[in-house]
Coordinates of C-alpha atoms in Angstrom, one line a residue:
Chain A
X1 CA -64.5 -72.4 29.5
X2 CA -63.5 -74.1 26.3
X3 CA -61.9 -76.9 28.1
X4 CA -65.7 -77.1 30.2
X5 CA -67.4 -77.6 27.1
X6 CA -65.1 -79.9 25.5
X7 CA -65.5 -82.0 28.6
X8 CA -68.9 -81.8 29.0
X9 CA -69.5 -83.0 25.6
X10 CA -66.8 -85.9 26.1
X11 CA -68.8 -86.9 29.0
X12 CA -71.9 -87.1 27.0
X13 CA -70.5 -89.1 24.3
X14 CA -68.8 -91.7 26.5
X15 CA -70.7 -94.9 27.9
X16 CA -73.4 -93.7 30.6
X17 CA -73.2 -90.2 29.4
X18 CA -76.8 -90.1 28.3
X19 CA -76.1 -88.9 24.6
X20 CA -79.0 -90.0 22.7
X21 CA -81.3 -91.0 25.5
X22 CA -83.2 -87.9 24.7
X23 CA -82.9 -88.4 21.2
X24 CA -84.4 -92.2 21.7
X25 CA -87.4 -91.2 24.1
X26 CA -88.5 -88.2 21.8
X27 CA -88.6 -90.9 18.9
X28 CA -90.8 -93.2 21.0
X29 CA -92.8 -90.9 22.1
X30 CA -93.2 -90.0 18.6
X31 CA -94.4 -93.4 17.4
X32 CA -96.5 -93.8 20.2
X33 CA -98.9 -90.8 19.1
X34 CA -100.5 -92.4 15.9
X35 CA -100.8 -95.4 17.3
X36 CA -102.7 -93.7 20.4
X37 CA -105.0 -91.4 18.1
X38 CA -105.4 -93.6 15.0
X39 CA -104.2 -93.4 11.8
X40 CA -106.5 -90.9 10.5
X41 CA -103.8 -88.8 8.2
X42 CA -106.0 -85.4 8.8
X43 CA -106.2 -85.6 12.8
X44 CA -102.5 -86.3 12.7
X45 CA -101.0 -83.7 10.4
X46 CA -103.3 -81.0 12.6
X47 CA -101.8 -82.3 16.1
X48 CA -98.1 -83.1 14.7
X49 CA -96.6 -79.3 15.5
X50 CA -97.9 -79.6 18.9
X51 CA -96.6 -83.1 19.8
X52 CA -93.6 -83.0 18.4
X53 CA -93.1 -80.2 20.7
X54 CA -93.9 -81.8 23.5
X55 CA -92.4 -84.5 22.8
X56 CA -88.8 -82.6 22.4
X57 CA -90.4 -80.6 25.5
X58 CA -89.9 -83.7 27.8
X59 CA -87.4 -85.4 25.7
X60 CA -85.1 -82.3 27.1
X61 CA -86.2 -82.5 30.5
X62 CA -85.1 -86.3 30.9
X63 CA -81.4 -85.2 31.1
X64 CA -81.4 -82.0 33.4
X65 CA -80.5 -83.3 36.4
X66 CA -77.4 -84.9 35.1
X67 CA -76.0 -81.1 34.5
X68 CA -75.1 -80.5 38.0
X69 CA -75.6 -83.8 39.9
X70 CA -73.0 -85.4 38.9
X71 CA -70.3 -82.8 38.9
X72 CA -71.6 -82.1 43.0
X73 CA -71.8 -85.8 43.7
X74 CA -67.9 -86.4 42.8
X75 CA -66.8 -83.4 44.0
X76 CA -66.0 -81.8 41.0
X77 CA -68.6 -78.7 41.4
X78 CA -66.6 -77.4 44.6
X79 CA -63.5 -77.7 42.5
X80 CA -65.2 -75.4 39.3
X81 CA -66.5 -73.0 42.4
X82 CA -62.7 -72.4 43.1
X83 CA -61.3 -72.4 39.8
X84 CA -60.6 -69.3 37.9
X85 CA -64.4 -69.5 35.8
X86 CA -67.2 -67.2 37.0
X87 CA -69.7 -69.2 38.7
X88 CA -72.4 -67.7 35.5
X89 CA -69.7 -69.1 32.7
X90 CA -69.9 -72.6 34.1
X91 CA -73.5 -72.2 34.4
X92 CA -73.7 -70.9 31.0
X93 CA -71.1 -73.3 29.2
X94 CA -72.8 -76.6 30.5
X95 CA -76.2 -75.3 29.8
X96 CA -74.7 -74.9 25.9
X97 CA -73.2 -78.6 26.3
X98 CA -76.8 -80.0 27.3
X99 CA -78.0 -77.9 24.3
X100 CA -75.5 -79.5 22.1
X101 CA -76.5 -83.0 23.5
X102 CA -80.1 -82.3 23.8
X103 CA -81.4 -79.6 22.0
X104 CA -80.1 -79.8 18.8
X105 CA -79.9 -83.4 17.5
X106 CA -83.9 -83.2 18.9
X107 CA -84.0 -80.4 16.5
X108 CA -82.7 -82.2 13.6
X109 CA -84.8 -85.4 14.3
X110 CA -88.1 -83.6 14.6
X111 CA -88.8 -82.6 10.7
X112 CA -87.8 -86.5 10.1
X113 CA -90.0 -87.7 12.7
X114 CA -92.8 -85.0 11.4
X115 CA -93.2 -87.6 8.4
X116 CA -94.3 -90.4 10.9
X117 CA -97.6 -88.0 11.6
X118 CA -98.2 -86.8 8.0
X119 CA -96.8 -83.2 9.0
X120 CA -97.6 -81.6 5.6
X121 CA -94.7 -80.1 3.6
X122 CA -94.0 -76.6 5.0
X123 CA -94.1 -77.8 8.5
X124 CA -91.4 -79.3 8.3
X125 CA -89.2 -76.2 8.1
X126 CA -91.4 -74.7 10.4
X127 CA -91.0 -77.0 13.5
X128 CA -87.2 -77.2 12.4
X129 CA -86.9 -73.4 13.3
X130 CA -89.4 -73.3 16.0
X131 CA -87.1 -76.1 18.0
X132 CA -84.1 -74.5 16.3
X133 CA -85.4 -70.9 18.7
X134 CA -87.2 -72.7 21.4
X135 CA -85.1 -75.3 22.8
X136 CA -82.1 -73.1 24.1
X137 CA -84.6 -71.9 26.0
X138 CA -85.6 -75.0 27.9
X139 CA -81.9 -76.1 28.3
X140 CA -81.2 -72.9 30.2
X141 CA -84.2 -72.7 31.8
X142 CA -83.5 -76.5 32.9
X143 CA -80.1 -75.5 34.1
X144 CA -81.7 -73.0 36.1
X145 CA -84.2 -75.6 37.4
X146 CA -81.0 -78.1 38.1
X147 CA -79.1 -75.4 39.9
X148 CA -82.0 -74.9 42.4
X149 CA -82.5 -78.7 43.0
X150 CA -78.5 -80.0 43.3
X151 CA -77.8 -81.6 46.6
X152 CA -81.2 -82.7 46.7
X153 CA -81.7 -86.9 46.8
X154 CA -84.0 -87.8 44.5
X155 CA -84.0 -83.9 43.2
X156 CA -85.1 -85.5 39.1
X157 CA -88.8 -85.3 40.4
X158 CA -89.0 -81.9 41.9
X159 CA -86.9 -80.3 39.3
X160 CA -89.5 -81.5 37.0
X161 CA -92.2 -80.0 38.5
X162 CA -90.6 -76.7 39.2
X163 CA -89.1 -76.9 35.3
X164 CA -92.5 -77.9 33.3
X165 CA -94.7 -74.3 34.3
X166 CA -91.4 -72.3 33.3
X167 CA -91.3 -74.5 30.4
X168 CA -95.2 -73.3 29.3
X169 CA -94.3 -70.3 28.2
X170 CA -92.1 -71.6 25.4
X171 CA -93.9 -74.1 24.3
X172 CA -97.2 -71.7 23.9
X173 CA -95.2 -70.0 21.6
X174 CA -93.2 -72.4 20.0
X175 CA -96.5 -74.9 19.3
X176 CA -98.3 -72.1 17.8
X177 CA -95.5 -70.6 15.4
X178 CA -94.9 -74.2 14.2
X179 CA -99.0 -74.8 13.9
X180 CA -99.4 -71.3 11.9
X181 CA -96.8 -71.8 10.0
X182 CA -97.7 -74.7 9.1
X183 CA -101.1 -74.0 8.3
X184 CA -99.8 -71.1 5.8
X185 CA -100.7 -68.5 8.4
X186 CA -98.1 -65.6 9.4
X187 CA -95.7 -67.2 12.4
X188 CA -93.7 -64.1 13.1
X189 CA -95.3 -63.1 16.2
X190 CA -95.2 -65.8 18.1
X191 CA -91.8 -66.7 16.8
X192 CA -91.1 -63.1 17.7
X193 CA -92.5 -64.0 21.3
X194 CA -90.5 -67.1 21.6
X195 CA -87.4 -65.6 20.1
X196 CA -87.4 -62.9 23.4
X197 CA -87.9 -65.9 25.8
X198 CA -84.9 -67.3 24.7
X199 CA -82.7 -64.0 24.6
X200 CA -83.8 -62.9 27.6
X201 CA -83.7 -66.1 29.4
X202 CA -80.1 -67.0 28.2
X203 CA -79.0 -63.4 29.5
X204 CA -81.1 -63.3 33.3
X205 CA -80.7 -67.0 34.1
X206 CA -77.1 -67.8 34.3
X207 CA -77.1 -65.3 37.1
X208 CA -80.0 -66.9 39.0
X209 CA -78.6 -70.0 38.5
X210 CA -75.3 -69.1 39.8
X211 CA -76.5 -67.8 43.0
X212 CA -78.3 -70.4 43.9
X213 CA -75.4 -73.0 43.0
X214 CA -73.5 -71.0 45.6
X215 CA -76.1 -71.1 47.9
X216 CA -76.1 -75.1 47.3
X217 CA -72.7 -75.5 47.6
X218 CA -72.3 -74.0 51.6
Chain B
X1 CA -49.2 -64.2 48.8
X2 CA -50.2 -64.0 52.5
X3 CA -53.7 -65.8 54.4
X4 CA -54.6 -63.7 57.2
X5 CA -57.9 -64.6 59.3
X6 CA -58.9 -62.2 61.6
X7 CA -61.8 -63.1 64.5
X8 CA -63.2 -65.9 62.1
X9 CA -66.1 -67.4 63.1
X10 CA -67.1 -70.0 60.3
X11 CA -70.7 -72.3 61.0
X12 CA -72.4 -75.2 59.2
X13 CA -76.4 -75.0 58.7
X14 CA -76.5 -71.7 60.5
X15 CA -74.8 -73.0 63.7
X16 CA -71.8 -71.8 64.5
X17 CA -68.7 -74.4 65.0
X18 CA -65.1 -72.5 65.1
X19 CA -65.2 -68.8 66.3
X20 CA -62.6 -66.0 67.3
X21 CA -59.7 -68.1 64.8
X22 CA -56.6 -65.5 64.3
X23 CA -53.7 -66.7 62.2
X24 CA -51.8 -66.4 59.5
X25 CA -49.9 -68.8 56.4
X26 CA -47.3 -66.7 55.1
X27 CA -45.3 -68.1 52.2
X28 CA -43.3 -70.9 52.4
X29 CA -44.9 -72.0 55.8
X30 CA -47.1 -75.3 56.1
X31 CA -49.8 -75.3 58.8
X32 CA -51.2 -78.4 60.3
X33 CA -55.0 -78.0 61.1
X34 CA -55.8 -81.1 63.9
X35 CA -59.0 -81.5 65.8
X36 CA -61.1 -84.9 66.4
X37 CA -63.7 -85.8 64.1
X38 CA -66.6 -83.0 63.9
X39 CA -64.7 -80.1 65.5
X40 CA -65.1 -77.8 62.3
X41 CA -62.0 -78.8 60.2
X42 CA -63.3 -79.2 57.0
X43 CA -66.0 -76.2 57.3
X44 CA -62.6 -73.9 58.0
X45 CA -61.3 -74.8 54.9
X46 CA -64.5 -74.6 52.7
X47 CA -65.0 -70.9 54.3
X48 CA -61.0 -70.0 54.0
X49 CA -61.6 -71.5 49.9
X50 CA -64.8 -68.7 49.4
X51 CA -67.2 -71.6 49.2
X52 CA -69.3 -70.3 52.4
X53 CA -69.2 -66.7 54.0
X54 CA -67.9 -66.8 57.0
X55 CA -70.2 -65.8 60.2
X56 CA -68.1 -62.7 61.3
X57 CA -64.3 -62.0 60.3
X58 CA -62.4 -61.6 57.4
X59 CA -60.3 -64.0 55.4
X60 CA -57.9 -61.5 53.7
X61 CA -56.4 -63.7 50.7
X62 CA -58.2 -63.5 47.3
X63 CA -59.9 -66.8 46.5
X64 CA -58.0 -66.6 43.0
X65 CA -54.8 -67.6 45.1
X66 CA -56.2 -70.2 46.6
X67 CA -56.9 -74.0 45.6
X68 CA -58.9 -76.4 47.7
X69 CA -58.3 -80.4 47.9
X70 CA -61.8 -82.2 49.2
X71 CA -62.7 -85.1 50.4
X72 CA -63.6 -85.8 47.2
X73 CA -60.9 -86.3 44.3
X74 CA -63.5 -84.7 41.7
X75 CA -62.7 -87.3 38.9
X76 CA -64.5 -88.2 36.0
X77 CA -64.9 -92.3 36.0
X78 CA -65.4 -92.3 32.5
X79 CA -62.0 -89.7 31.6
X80 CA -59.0 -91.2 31.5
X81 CA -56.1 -90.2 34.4
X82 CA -54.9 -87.9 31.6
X83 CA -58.1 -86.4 30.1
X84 CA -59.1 -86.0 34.2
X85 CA -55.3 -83.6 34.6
X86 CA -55.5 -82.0 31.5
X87 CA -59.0 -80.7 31.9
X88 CA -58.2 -78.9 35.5
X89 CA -54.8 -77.9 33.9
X90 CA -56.7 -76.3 31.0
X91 CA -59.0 -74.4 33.3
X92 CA -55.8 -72.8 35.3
X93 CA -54.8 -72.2 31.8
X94 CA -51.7 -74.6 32.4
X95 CA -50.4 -76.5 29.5
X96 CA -47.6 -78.7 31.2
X97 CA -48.8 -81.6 33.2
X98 CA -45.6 -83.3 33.3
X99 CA -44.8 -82.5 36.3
X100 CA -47.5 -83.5 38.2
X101 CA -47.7 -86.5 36.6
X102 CA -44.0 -87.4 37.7
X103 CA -44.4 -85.7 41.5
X104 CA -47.7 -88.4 41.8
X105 CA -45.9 -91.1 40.2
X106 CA -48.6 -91.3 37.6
X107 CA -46.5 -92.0 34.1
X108 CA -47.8 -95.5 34.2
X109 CA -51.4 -94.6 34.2
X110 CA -52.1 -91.8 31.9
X111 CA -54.0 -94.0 29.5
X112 CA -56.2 -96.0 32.2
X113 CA -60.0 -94.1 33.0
X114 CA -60.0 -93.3 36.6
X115 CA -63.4 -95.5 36.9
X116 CA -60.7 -98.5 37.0
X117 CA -57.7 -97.3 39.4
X118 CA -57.5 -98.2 42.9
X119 CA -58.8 -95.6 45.6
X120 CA -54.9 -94.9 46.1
X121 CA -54.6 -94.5 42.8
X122 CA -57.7 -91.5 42.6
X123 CA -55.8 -89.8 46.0
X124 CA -52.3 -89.5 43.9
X125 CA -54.6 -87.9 40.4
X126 CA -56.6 -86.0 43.0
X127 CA -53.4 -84.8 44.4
X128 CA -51.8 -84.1 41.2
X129 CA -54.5 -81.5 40.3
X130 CA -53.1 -79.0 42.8
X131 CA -49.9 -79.1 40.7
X132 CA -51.5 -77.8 37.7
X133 CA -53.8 -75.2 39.9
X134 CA -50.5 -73.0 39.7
X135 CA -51.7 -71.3 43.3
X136 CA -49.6 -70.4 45.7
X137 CA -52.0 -71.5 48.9
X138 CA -53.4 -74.8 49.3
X139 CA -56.0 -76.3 51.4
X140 CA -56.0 -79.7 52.3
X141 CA -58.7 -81.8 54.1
X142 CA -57.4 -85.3 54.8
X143 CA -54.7 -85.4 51.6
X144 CA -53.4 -88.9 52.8
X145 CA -56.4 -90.5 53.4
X146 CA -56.0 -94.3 51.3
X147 CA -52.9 -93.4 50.5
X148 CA -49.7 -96.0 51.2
X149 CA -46.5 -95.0 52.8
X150 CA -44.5 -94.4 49.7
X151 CA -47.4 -91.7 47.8
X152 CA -47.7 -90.4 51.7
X153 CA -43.8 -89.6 51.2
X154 CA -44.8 -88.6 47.4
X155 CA -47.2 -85.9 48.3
X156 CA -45.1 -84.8 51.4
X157 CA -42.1 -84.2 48.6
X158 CA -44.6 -82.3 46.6
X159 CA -45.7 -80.0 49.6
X160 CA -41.8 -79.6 50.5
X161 CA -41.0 -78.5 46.8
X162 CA -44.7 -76.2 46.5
X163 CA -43.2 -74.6 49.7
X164 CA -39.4 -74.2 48.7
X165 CA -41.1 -72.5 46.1
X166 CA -43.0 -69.9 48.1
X167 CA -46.0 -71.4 48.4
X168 CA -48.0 -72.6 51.7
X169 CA -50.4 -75.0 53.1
X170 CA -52.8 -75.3 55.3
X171 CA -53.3 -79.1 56.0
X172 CA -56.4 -81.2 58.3
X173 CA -54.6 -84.3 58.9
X174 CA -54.3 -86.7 61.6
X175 CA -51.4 -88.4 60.9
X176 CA -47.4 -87.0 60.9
X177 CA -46.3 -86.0 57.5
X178 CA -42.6 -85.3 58.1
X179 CA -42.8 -82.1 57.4
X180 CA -41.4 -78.6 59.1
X181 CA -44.3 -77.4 60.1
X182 CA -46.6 -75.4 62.5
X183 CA -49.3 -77.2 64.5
X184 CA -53.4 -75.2 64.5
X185 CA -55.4 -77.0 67.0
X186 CA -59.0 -76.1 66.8
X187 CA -60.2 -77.4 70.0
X188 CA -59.7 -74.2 71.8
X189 CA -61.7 -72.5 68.9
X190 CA -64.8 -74.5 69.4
X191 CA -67.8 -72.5 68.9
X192 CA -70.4 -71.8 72.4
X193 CA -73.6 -72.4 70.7
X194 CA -75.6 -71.6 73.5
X195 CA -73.9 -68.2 73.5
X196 CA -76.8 -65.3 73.1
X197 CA -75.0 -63.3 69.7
X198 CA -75.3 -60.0 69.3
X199 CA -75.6 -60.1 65.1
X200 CA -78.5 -60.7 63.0
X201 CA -76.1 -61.8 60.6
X202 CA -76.7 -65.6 61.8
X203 CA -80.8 -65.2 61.8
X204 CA -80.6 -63.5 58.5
X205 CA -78.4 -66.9 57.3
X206 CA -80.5 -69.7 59.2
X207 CA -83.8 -68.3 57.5
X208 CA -81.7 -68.2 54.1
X209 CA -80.5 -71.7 55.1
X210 CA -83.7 -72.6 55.7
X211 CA -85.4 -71.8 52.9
X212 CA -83.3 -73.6 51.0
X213 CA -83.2 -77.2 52.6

């Protein structure tokens, strides 16, 4: 499973691998906003939890198809089927790697990129751990989403539109823990909310995505 | 480790294409699987490897004994030849990869990422992988395919030497490998599909199917 991960995350890193792409959008899309609702420091400060969690919302969708397409396009998928890894572990172990690719180095942008709409001083840690909670979430949910599309041609668009509603859900939660936080309000329960999304999707959906990866794979 | 199929009946899409297969690779034997284009080769091979269920019968060897060589050689373009090997070896928990790099003739080419060898060159590292599988039954579909005489005579060393050492083969091939083996021809297997079937195994399937294309 190790060696999965390891390879995963070599993949990413080399030329084509789509390391950063996420990263790049979700700072575009970041600029974009002030320049689309005006400079006004108030409007953007109140709007900044909620767009920069979109923002990392779609950032992380742009590289879900690439978890299981390419592995079933060169073959390599039937090979993991027969290999000595449960069908859940590879599910679970490349949804980490797109984590570690995606998720995280959004994560660690986001409170930078919070300065570029005047995100006022506690928000910062607030949308760090809101991201920090949320996006696992949306990279297994997205794996789940990838697993039910692979095999499909042109799969990207309708694994976006089955992924975004799953995808609500988080963000509800996530957008509101950063915004009450960062308005000095108490965040815990929808952090609380968010938090259980997370656990309980990163202990239900490896299954679910396993089966229908098998299912796929006939 | 012995493969025993017993009344197999193995179907692509819901249709049936093989049925009533019976036979068995005991160790140290090498089957040849020959049929013409279409007559269910590779959809035996995926069903024998657990990838499908089968229709009806029973495939008695555990799926952790077995290791199945595609069409496809399942390499990363962007890994080198010996990043590719030492990932699959890792996930058999193998740590040696010499020799499969010696049996494909691969010394030369360890450092070079597969995105730049010749489609020869993939067949041999695609080949090598079922040396560091460590399983005792292998399923081939089309091994030689691109390959030149001299990695045909390569790989047919490396089945001869898997076999002298108790393993066995089950291999789709159209062309004569030199090897002592036993001949399967599917045609006489081929699947009636106008049949009426008794099960509602296959309805249960094609609406599954369905469902999902």
């Amino acid at each position: 499973m190790i060696a999965l991960l390891v390879r995963d995350l070599r993949l990413a890193m080399r030329a084509g691998g789509g390391f950063g792409l996420g990263l790049a959008f979700f700072l575009i899309v970041s600029t974009l906003v002030p320049f689309g609702v005006g400079p006004e420091a108030a409007i953007l400060s109140r709007i900044a939890p909620g767009i920069l969690w979109v923002g990392a919302l779609l950032a992380c969708l742009l590289s879900l198809d690439r978890i299981f397409q390419l592995d079933f396009e060169d073959g390599s998928l039937d090979l993991l089927a027969t290999a000595p890894i449960p069908m859940e572990g590879i599910v679970a172990v490349k949804a980490l790697a797109h984590w570690l690719v995606t998720g995280l180095p959004l994560t660690l942008a986001a409170p930078v990129l919070g300065t570029l709409m005047n995100l006022e001083s506690p928000g910062h840690y607030w949308i760090f751990i809101t991201l920090l909670i949320g996006t696992p979430a949306l990279s297994m949910i997205g794996a789940f989403g990838a697993a039910l599309t692979v095999g499909l041609k042109r799969g990207g668009l309708l694994l976006s539109l089955l992924v975004l509603p799953l995808y609500i859900p988080t963000l509800i939660f996530g957008a509101e823990a950063a915004t009450r936080g960062t308005a000095g309000l108490s965040a815990s329960t929808p952090l609380l909310m968010m938090a259980g999304i997370t656990a309980g999707s990163i202990a239900l959906l490896p299954f679910a995505a396993a089966a229908a990866l098998r299912v796929n794979l006939r | 480790m012995e493969l025993r199929v017993e009344n197999l009946t193995v179907a692509r899409g819901g249709v049936p294409v093989l049925e009533g297969l019976d036979f068995t690779l005991s160790p140290g034997q090498v089957l040849i699987l020959r049929g013409p284009n279409g007559s269910g080769k590779t959809t035996l091979l995926r069903t024998l490897a657990g990838l499908q269920p089968p229709l009806t019968g029973s495939v008695s060897a555990d799926p952790e004994q077995i290791t199945y060589g595609a069409h496809a050689d399942g390499l990363k373009a962007t890994l080198s030849v010996e990043e590719n090997l030492r990932f699959w070896a890792s996930v058999h928990g193998i740590s040696d990869i010499a020799p499969a790099v010696d049996g494909f003739n691969l010394r030369g080419l360890l450092e070079r990422p597969s995105a730049n060898l010749s489609a020869g060159q993939k067949r041999r590292l695609g080949l090598a992988r079922l040396l560091v599988t460590g399983r005792p039954i292998w399923l081939l579909d089309e091994p030689t395919v691109s390959l030149d005489a001299a990695s045909v005579a390569l790989f047919a060393d490396a089945v001869r030497a898997h076999v002298a050492g108790g393993g066995s083969a089950l291999i789709a091939t159209h062309i004569d490998l030199g090897l002592q083996a036993e001949t399967l021809d599917v045609g006489p297997f081929k699947a009636d599909v106008n049949r009426p079937r008794g099960d509602t195994h296959r309805d249960a399937y094609a609406d599954f199917d369905e469902a999902f294309s």
